[in-house]
PDB file of C-alpha atoms and ligand atoms in Angstrom:
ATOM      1  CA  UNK A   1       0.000   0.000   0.000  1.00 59.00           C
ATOM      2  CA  UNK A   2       1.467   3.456  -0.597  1.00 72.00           C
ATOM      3  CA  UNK A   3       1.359   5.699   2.073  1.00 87.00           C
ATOM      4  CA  UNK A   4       0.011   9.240   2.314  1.00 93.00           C
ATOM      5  CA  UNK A   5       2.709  11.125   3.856  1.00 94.00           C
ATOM      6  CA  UNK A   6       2.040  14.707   5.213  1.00 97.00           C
ATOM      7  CA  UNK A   7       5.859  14.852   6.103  1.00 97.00           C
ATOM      8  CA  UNK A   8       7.685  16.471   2.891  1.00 97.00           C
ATOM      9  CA  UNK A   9       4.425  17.127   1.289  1.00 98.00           C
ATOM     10  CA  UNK A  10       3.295  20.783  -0.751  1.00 98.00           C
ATOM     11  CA  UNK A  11       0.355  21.839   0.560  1.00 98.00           C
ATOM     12  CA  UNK A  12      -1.290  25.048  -0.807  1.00 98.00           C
ATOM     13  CA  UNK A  13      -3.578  26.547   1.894  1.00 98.00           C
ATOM     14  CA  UNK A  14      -6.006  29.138   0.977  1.00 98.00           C
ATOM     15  CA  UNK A  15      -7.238  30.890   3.729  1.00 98.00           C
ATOM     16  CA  UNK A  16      -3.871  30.351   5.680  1.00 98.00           C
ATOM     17  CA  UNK A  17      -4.148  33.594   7.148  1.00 98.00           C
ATOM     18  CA  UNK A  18      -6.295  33.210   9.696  1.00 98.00           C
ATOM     19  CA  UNK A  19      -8.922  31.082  11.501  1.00 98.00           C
ATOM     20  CA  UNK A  20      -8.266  27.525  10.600  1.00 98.00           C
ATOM     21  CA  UNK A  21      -6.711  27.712   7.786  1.00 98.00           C
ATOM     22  CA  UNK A  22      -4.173  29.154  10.209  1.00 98.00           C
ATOM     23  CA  UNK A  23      -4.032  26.443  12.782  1.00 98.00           C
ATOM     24  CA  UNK A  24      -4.195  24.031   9.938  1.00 98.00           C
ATOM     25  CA  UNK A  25      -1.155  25.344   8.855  1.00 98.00           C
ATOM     26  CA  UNK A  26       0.904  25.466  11.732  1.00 98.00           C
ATOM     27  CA  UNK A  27      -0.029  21.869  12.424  1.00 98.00           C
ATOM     28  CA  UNK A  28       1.521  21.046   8.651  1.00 98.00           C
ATOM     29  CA  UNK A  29       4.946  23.089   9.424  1.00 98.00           C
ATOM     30  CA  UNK A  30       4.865  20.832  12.754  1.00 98.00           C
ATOM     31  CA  UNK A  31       4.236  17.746  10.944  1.00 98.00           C
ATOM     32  CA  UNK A  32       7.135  18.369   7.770  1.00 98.00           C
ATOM     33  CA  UNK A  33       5.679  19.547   5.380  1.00 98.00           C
ATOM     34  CA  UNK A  34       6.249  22.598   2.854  1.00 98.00           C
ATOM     35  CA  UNK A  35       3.354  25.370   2.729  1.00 98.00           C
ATOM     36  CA  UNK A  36       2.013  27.677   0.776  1.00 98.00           C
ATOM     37  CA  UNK A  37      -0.474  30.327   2.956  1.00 98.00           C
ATOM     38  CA  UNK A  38      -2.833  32.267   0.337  1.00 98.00           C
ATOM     39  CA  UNK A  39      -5.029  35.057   0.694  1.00 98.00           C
ATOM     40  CA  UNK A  40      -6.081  38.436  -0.080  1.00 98.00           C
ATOM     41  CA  UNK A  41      -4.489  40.366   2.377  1.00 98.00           C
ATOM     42  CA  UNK A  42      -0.868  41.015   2.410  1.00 98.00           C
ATOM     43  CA  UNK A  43      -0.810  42.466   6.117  1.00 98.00           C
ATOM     44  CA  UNK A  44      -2.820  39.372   7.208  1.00 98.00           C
ATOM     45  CA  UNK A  45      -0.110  36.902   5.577  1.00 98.00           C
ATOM     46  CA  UNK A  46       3.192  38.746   6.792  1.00 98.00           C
ATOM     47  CA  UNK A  47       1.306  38.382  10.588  1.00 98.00           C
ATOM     48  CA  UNK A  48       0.881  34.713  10.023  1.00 98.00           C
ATOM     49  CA  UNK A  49       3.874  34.327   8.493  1.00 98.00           C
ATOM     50  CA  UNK A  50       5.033  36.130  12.210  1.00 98.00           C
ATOM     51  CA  UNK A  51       2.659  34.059  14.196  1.00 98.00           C
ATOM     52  CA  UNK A  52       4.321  30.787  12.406  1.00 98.00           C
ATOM     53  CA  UNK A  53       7.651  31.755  13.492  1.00 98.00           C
ATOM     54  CA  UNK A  54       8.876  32.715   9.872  1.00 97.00           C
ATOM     55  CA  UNK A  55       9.225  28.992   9.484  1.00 98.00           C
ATOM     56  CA  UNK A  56      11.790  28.393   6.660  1.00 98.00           C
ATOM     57  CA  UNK A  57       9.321  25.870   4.844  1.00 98.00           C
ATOM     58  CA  UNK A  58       6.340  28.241   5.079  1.00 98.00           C
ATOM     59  CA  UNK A  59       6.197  30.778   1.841  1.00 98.00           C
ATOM     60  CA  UNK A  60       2.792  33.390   1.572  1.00 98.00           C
ATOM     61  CA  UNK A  61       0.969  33.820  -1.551  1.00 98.00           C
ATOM     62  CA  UNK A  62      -1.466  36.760  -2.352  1.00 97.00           C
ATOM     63  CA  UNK A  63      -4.106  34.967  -4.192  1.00 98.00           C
ATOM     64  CA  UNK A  64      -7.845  36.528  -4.564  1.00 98.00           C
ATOM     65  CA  UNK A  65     -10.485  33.156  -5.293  1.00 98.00           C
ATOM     66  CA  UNK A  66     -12.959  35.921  -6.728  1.00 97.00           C
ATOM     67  CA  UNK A  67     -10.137  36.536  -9.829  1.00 98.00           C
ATOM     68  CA  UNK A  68      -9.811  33.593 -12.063  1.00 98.00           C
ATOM     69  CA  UNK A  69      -6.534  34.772 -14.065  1.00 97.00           C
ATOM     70  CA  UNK A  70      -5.241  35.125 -10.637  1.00 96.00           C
ATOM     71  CA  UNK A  71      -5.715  31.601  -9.946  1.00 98.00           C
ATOM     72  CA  UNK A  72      -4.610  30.829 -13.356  1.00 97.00           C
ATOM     73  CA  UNK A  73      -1.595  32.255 -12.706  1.00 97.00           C
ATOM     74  CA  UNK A  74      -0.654  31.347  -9.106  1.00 97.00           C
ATOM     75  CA  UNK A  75      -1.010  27.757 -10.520  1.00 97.00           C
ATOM     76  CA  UNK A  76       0.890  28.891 -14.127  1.00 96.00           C
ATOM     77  CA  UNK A  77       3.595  29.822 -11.487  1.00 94.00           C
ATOM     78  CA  UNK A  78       3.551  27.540  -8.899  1.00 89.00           C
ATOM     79  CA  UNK A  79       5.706  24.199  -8.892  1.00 81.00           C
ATOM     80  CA  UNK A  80       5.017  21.132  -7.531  1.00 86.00           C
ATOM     81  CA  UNK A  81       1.864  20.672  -5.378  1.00 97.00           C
ATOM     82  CA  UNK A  82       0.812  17.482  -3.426  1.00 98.00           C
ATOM     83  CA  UNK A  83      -2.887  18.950  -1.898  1.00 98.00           C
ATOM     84  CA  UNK A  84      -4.779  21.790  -1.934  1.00 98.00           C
ATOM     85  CA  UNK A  85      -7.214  23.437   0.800  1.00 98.00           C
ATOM     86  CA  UNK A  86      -9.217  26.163   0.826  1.00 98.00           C
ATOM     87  CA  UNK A  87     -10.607  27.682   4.461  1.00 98.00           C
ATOM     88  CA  UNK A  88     -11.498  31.058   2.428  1.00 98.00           C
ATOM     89  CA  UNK A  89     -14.851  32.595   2.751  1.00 97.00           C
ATOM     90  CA  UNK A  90     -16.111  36.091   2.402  1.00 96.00           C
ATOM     91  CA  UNK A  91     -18.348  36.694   5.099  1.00 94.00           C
ATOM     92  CA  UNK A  92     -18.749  40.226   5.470  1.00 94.00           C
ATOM     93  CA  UNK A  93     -22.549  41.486   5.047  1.00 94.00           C
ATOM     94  CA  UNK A  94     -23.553  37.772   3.905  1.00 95.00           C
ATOM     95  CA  UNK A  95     -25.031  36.387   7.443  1.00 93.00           C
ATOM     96  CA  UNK A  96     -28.192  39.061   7.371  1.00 94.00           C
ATOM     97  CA  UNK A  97     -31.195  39.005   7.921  1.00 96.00           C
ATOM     98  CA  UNK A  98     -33.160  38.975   3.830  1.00 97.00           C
ATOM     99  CA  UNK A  99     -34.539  42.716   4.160  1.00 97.00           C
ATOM    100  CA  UNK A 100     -30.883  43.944   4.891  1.00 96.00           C
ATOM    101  CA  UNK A 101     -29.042  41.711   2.568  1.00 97.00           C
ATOM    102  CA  UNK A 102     -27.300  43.243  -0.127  1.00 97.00           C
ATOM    103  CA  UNK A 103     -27.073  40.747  -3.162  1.00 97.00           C
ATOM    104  CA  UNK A 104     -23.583  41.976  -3.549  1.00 97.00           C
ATOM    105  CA  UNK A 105     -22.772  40.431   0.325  1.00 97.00           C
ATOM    106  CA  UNK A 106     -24.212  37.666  -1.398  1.00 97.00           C
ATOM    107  CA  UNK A 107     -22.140  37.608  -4.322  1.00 97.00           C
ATOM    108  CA  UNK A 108     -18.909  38.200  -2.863  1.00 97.00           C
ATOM    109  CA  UNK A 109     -19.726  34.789  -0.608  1.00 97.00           C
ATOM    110  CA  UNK A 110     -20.653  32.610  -3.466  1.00 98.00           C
ATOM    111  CA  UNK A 111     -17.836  33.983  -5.318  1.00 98.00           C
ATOM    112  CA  UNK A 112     -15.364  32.980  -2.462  1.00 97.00           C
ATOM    113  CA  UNK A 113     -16.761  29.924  -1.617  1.00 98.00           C
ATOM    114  CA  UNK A 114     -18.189  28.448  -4.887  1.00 98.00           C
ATOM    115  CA  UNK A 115     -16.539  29.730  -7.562  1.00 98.00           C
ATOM    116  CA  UNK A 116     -13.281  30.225  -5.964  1.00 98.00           C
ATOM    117  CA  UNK A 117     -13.132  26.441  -5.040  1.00 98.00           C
ATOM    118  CA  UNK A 118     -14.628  25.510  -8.404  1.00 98.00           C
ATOM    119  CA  UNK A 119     -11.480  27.374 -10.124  1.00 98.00           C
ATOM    120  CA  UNK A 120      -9.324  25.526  -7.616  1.00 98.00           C
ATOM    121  CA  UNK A 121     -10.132  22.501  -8.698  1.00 98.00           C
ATOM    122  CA  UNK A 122      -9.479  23.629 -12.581  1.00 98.00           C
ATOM    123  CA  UNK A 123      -6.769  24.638 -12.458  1.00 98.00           C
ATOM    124  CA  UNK A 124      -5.124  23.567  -9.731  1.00 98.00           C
ATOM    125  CA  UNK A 125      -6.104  19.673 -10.343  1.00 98.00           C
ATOM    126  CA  UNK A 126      -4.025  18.989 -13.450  1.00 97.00           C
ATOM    127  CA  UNK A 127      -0.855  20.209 -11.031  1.00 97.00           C
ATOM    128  CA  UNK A 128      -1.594  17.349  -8.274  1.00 98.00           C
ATOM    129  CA  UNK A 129      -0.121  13.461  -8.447  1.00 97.00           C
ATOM    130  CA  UNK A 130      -2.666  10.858  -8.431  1.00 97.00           C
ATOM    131  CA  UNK A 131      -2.258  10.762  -4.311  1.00 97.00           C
ATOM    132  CA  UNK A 132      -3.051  14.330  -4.034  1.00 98.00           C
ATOM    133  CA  UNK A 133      -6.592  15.911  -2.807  1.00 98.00           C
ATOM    134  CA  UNK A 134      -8.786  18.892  -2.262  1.00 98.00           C
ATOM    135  CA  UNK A 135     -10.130  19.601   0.789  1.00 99.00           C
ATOM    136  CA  UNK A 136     -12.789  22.465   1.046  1.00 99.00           C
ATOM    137  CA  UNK A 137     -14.958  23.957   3.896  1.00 98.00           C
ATOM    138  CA  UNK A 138     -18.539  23.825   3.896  1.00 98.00           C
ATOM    139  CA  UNK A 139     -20.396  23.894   7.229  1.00 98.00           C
ATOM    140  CA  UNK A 140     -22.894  23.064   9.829  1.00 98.00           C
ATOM    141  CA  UNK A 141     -25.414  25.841   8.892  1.00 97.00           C
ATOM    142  CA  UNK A 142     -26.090  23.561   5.603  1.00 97.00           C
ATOM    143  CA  UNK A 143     -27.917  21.702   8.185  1.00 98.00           C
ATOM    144  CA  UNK A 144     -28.773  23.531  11.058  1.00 96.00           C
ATOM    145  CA  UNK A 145     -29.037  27.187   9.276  1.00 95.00           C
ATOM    146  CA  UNK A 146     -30.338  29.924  11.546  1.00 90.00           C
ATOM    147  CA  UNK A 147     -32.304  33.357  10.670  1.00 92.00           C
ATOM    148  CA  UNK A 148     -29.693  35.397   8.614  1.00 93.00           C
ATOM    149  CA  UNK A 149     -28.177  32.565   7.423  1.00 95.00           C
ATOM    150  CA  UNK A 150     -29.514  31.693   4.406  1.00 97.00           C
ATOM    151  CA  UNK A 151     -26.963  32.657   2.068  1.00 97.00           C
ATOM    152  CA  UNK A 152     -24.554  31.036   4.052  1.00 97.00           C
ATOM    153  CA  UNK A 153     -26.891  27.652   4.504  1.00 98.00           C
ATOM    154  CA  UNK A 154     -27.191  27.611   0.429  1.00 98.00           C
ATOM    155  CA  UNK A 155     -23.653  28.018  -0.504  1.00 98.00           C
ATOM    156  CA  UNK A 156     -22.150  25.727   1.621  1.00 98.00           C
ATOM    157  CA  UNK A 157     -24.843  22.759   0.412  1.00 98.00           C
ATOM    158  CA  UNK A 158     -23.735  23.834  -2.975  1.00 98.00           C
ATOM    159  CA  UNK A 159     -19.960  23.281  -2.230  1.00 98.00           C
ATOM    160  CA  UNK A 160     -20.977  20.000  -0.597  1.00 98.00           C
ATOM    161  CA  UNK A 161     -22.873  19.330  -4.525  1.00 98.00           C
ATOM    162  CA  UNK A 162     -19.519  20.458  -5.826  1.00 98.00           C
ATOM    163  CA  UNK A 163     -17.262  17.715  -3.758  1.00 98.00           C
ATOM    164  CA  UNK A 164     -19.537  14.898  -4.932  1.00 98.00           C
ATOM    165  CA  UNK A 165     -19.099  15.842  -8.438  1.00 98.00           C
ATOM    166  CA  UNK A 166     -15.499  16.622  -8.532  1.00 98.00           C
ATOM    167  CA  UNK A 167     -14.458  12.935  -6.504  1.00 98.00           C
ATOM    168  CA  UNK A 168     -15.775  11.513  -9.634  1.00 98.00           C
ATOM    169  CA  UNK A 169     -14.634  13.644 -12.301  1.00 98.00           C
ATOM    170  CA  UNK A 170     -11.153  14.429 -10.906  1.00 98.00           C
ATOM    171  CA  UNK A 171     -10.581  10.555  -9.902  1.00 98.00           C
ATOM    172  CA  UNK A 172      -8.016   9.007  -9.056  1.00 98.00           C
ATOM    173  CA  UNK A 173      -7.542  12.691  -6.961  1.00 98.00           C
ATOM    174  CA  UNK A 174      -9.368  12.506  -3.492  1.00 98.00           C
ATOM    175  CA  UNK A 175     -11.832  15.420  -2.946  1.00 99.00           C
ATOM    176  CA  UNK A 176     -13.671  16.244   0.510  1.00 98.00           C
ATOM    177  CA  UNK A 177     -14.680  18.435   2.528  1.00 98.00           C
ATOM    178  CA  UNK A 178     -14.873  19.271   6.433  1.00 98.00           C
ATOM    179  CA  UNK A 179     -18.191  20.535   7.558  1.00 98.00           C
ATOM    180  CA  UNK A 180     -17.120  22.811  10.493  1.00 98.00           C
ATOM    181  CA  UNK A 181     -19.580  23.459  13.246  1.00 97.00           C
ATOM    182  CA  UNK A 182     -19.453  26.656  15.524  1.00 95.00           C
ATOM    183  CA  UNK A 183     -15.565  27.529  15.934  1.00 97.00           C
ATOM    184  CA  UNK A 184     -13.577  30.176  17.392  1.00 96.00           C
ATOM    185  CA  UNK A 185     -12.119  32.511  14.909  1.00 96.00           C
ATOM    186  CA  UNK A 186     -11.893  36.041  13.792  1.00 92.00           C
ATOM    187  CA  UNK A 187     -15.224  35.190  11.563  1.00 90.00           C
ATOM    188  CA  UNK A 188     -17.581  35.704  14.806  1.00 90.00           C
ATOM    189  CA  UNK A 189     -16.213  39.408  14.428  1.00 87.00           C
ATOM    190  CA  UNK A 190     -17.967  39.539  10.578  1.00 80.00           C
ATOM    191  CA  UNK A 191     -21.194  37.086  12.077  1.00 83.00           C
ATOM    192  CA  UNK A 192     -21.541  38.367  15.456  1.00 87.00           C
ATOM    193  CA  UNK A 193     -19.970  41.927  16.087  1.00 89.00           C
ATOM    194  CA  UNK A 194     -19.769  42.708  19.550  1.00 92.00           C
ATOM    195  CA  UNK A 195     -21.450  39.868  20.532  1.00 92.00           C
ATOM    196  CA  UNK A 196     -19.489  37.590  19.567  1.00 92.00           C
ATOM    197  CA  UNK A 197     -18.214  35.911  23.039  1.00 92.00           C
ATOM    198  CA  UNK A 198     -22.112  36.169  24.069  1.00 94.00           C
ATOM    199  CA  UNK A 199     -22.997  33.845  20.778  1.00 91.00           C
ATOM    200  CA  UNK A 200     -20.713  31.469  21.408  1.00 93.00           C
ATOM    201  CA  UNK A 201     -21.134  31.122  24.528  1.00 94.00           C
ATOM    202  CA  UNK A 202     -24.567  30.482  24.434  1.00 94.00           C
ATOM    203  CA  UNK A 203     -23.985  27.955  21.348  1.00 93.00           C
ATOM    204  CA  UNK A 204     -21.204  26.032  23.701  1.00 96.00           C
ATOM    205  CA  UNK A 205     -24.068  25.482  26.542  1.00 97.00           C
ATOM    206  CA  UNK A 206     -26.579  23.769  24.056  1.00 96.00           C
ATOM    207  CA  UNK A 207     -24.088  21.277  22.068  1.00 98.00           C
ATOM    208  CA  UNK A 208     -23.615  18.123  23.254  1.00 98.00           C
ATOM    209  CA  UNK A 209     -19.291  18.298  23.238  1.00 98.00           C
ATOM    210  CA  UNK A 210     -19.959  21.586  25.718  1.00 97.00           C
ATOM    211  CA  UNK A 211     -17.999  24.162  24.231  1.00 98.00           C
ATOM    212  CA  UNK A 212     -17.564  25.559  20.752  1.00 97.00           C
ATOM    213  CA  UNK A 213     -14.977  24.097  18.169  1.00 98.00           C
ATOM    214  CA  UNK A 214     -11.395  25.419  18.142  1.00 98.00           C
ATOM    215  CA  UNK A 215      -9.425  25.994  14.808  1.00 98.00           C
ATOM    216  CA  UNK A 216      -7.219  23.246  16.135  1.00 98.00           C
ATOM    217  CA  UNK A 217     -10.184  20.539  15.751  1.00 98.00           C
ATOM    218  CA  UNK A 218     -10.809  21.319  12.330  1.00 98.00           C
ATOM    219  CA  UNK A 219      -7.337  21.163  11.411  1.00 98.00           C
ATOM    220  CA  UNK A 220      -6.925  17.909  12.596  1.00 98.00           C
ATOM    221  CA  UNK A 221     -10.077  16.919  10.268  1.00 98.00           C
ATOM    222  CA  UNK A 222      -8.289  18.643   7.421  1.00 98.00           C
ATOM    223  CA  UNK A 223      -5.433  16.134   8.134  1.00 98.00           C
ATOM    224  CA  UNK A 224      -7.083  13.188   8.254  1.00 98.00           C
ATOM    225  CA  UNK A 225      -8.700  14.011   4.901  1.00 98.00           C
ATOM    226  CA  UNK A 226      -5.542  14.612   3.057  1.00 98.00           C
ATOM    227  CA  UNK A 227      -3.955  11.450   4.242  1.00 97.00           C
ATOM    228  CA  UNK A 228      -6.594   8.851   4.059  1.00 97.00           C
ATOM    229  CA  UNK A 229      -6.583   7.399   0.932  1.00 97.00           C
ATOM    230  CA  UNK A 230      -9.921   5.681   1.013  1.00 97.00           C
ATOM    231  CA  UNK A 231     -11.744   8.800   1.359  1.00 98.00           C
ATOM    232  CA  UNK A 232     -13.638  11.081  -1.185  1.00 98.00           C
ATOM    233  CA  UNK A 233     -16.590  12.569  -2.150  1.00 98.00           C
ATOM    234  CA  UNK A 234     -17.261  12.953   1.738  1.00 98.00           C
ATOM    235  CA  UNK A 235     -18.227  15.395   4.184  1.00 98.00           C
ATOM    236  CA  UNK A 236     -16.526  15.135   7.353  1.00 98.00           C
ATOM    237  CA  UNK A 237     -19.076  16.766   9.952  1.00 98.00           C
ATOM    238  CA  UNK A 238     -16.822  18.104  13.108  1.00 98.00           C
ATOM    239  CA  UNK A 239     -19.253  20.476  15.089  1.00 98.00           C
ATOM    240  CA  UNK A 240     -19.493  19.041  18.744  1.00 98.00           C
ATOM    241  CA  UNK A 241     -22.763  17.321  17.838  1.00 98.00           C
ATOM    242  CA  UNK A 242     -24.434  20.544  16.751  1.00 97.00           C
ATOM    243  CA  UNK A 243     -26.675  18.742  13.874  1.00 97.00           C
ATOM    244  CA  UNK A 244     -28.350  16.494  17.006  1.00 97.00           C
ATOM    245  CA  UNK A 245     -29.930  19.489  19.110  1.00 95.00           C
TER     246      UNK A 245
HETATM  247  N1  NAP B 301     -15.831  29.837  12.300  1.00 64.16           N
HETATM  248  C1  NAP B 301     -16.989  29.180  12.256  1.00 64.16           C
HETATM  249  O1  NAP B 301     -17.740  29.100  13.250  1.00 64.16           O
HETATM  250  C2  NAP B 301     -17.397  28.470  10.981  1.00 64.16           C
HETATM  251  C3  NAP B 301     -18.511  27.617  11.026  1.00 64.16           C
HETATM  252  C4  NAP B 301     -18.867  26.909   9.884  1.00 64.16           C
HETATM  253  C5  NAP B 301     -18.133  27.061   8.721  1.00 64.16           C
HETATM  254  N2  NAP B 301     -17.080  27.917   8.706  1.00 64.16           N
HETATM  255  C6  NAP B 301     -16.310  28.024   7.452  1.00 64.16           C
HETATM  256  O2  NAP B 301     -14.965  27.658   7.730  1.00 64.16           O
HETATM  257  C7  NAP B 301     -14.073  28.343   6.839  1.00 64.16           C
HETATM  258  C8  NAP B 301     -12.951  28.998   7.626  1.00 64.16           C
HETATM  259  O3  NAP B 301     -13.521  29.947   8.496  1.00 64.16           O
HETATM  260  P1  NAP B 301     -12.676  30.759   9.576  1.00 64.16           P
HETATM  261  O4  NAP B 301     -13.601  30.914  10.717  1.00 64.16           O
HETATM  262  O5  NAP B 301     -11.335  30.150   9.731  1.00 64.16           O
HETATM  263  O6  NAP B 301     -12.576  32.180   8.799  1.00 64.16           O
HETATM  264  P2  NAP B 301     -11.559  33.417   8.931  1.00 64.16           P
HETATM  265  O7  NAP B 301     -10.792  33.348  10.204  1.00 64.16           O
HETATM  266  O8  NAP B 301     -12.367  34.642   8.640  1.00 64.16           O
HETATM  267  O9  NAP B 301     -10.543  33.163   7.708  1.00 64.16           O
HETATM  268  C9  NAP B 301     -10.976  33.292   6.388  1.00 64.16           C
HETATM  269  C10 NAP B 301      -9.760  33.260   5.483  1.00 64.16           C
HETATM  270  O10 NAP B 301     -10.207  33.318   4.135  1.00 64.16           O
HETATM  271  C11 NAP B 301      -9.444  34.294   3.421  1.00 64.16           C
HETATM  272  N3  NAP B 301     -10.270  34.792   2.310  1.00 64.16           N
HETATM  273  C12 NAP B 301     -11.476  35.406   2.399  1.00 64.16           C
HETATM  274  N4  NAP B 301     -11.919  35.725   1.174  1.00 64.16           N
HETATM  275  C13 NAP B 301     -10.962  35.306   0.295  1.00 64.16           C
HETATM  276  C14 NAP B 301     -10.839  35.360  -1.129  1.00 64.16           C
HETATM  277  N5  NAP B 301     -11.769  35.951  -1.899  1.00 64.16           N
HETATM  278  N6  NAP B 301      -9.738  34.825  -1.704  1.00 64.16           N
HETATM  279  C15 NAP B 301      -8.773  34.246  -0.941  1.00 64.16           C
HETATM  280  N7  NAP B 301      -8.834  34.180   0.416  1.00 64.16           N
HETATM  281  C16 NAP B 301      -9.926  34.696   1.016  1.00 64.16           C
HETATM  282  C17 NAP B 301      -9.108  35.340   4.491  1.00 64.16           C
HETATM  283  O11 NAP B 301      -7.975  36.139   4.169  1.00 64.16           O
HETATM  284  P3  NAP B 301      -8.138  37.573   3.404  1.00 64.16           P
HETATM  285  O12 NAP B 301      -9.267  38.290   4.072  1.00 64.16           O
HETATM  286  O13 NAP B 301      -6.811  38.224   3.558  1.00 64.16           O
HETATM  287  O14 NAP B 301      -8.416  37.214   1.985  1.00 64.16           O
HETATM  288  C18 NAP B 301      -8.808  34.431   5.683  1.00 64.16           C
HETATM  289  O15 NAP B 301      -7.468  33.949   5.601  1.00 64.16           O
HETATM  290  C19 NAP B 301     -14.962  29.312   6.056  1.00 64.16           C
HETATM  291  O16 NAP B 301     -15.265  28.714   4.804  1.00 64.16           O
HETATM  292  C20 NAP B 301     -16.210  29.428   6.888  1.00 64.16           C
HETATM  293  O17 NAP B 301     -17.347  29.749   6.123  1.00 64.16           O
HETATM  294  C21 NAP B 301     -16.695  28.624   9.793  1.00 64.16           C
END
């Protein structure tokens, strides 16, 4: 059997500025391998880049999923490439209530989180060996959505759709994708504002694990999806039990 190793592995993740995409890729530097953080924000990357210690196998990319030549290129550019992930989302003015929602909000989110994974896959796909994988991000409200979170419920189903399709079309490549319940990151600040440590609170006291998610949990999903070679075309639910209550 040939092993999936993490160790040595190139590992492109977009979104590695922040959140989980963040702990996911400290957890990759700890385990060996060579990473690539993307995201918009060049500010946000040099602080992660700080936060990871300036690792020497850690390199930044600014890489916007909304721009397709963009993606062309980074991949046009890049060299070799084991797996890709993709934490991104764009949030901000998408978790509203309908009479407030702008359709732009709404745009920007499916851009981010459909599109941008869609392109991924196209161009990034032909770049990874037949051991490599995606891994995207949907999450929990796909099941459980709450008021104001209808755009958010819809696109993540849709990039659930997506992962089905693409494990068949992009075989022998694995895709998946983690299904993140309520976790601790700088999202909340987009979702919840000021009450952000309120709303999670509360949320910890109803699921059945106790306490909200941390990055850290999610990255260890993200792991055992690149390196498990019998899975794809799943969805691997980590939310504390939030889909039972
Ligand atoms: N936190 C939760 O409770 C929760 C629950 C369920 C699902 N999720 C999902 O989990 C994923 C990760 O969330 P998180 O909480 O870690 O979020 P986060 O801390 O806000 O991080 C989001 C990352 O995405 C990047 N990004 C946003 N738009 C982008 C674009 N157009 N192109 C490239 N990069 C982009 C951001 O960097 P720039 O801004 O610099 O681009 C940032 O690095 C998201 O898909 C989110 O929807 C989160």
């Amino acid at each position: 059997m040939t092993e999936i190793k993490i160790k040595g592995a190139e590992i492109l993740v977009v979104g590695g500025s922040s959140g989980m995409g963040l702990a996911l890729a400290r957890r990759l530097l700890a385990e060996g391998a060579d990473v690539t953080i993307a995201g918009r924000n060049i500010a946000k990357l040099d602080a992660a880049r700080r936060s990871l210690g300036n690792h020497a196998n850690l390199k930044t990319a600014a890489l916007d999923l909304t721009q397709e030549e963009d993606i062309a290129r980074f991949f046009r550019d890049q060299g070799s490439l084991d797996h890709i992930v993709s934490t991104a989302a764009d949030i901000e003015g998408a978790y509203q209530f309908l009479p407030d929602l702008k359709i732009s909000a709404a745009q920007r989110m499916v851009e981010s989180k459909f599109y941008g994974p869609l392109l991924l896959a196209k161009y990034g796909a032909p770049h990874l060996p037949p051991l490599g994988s995606i891994v995207y991000t949907s999450g929990v409200a796909a099941y459980r959505p709450a008021a104001r979170g209808s755009v958010v419920a819809a696109i993540n189903a849709a990039l659930e759709g997506l992962v089905r399709a693409l494990a068949v079309e992009l075989a022998p490549l694995r895709i998946n994708a983690v299904s993140p319940g309520w976790v601790d990151t700088p999202i909340w600040n987009f979702v919840a504002g000021d009450a952000k440590q309120a709303t999670l609170d509360a949320m910890a006291k109803r699921l059945p694990a106790g306490r909200v998610g941390r990055p850290e949990d999610i990255a260890d999903a993200i792991c055992f999806l690149i390196g498990n070679g019998f899975t794809t075309g799943t969805v691997l639910h980590v939310e504390g039990g939030h889909r039972l209550v």
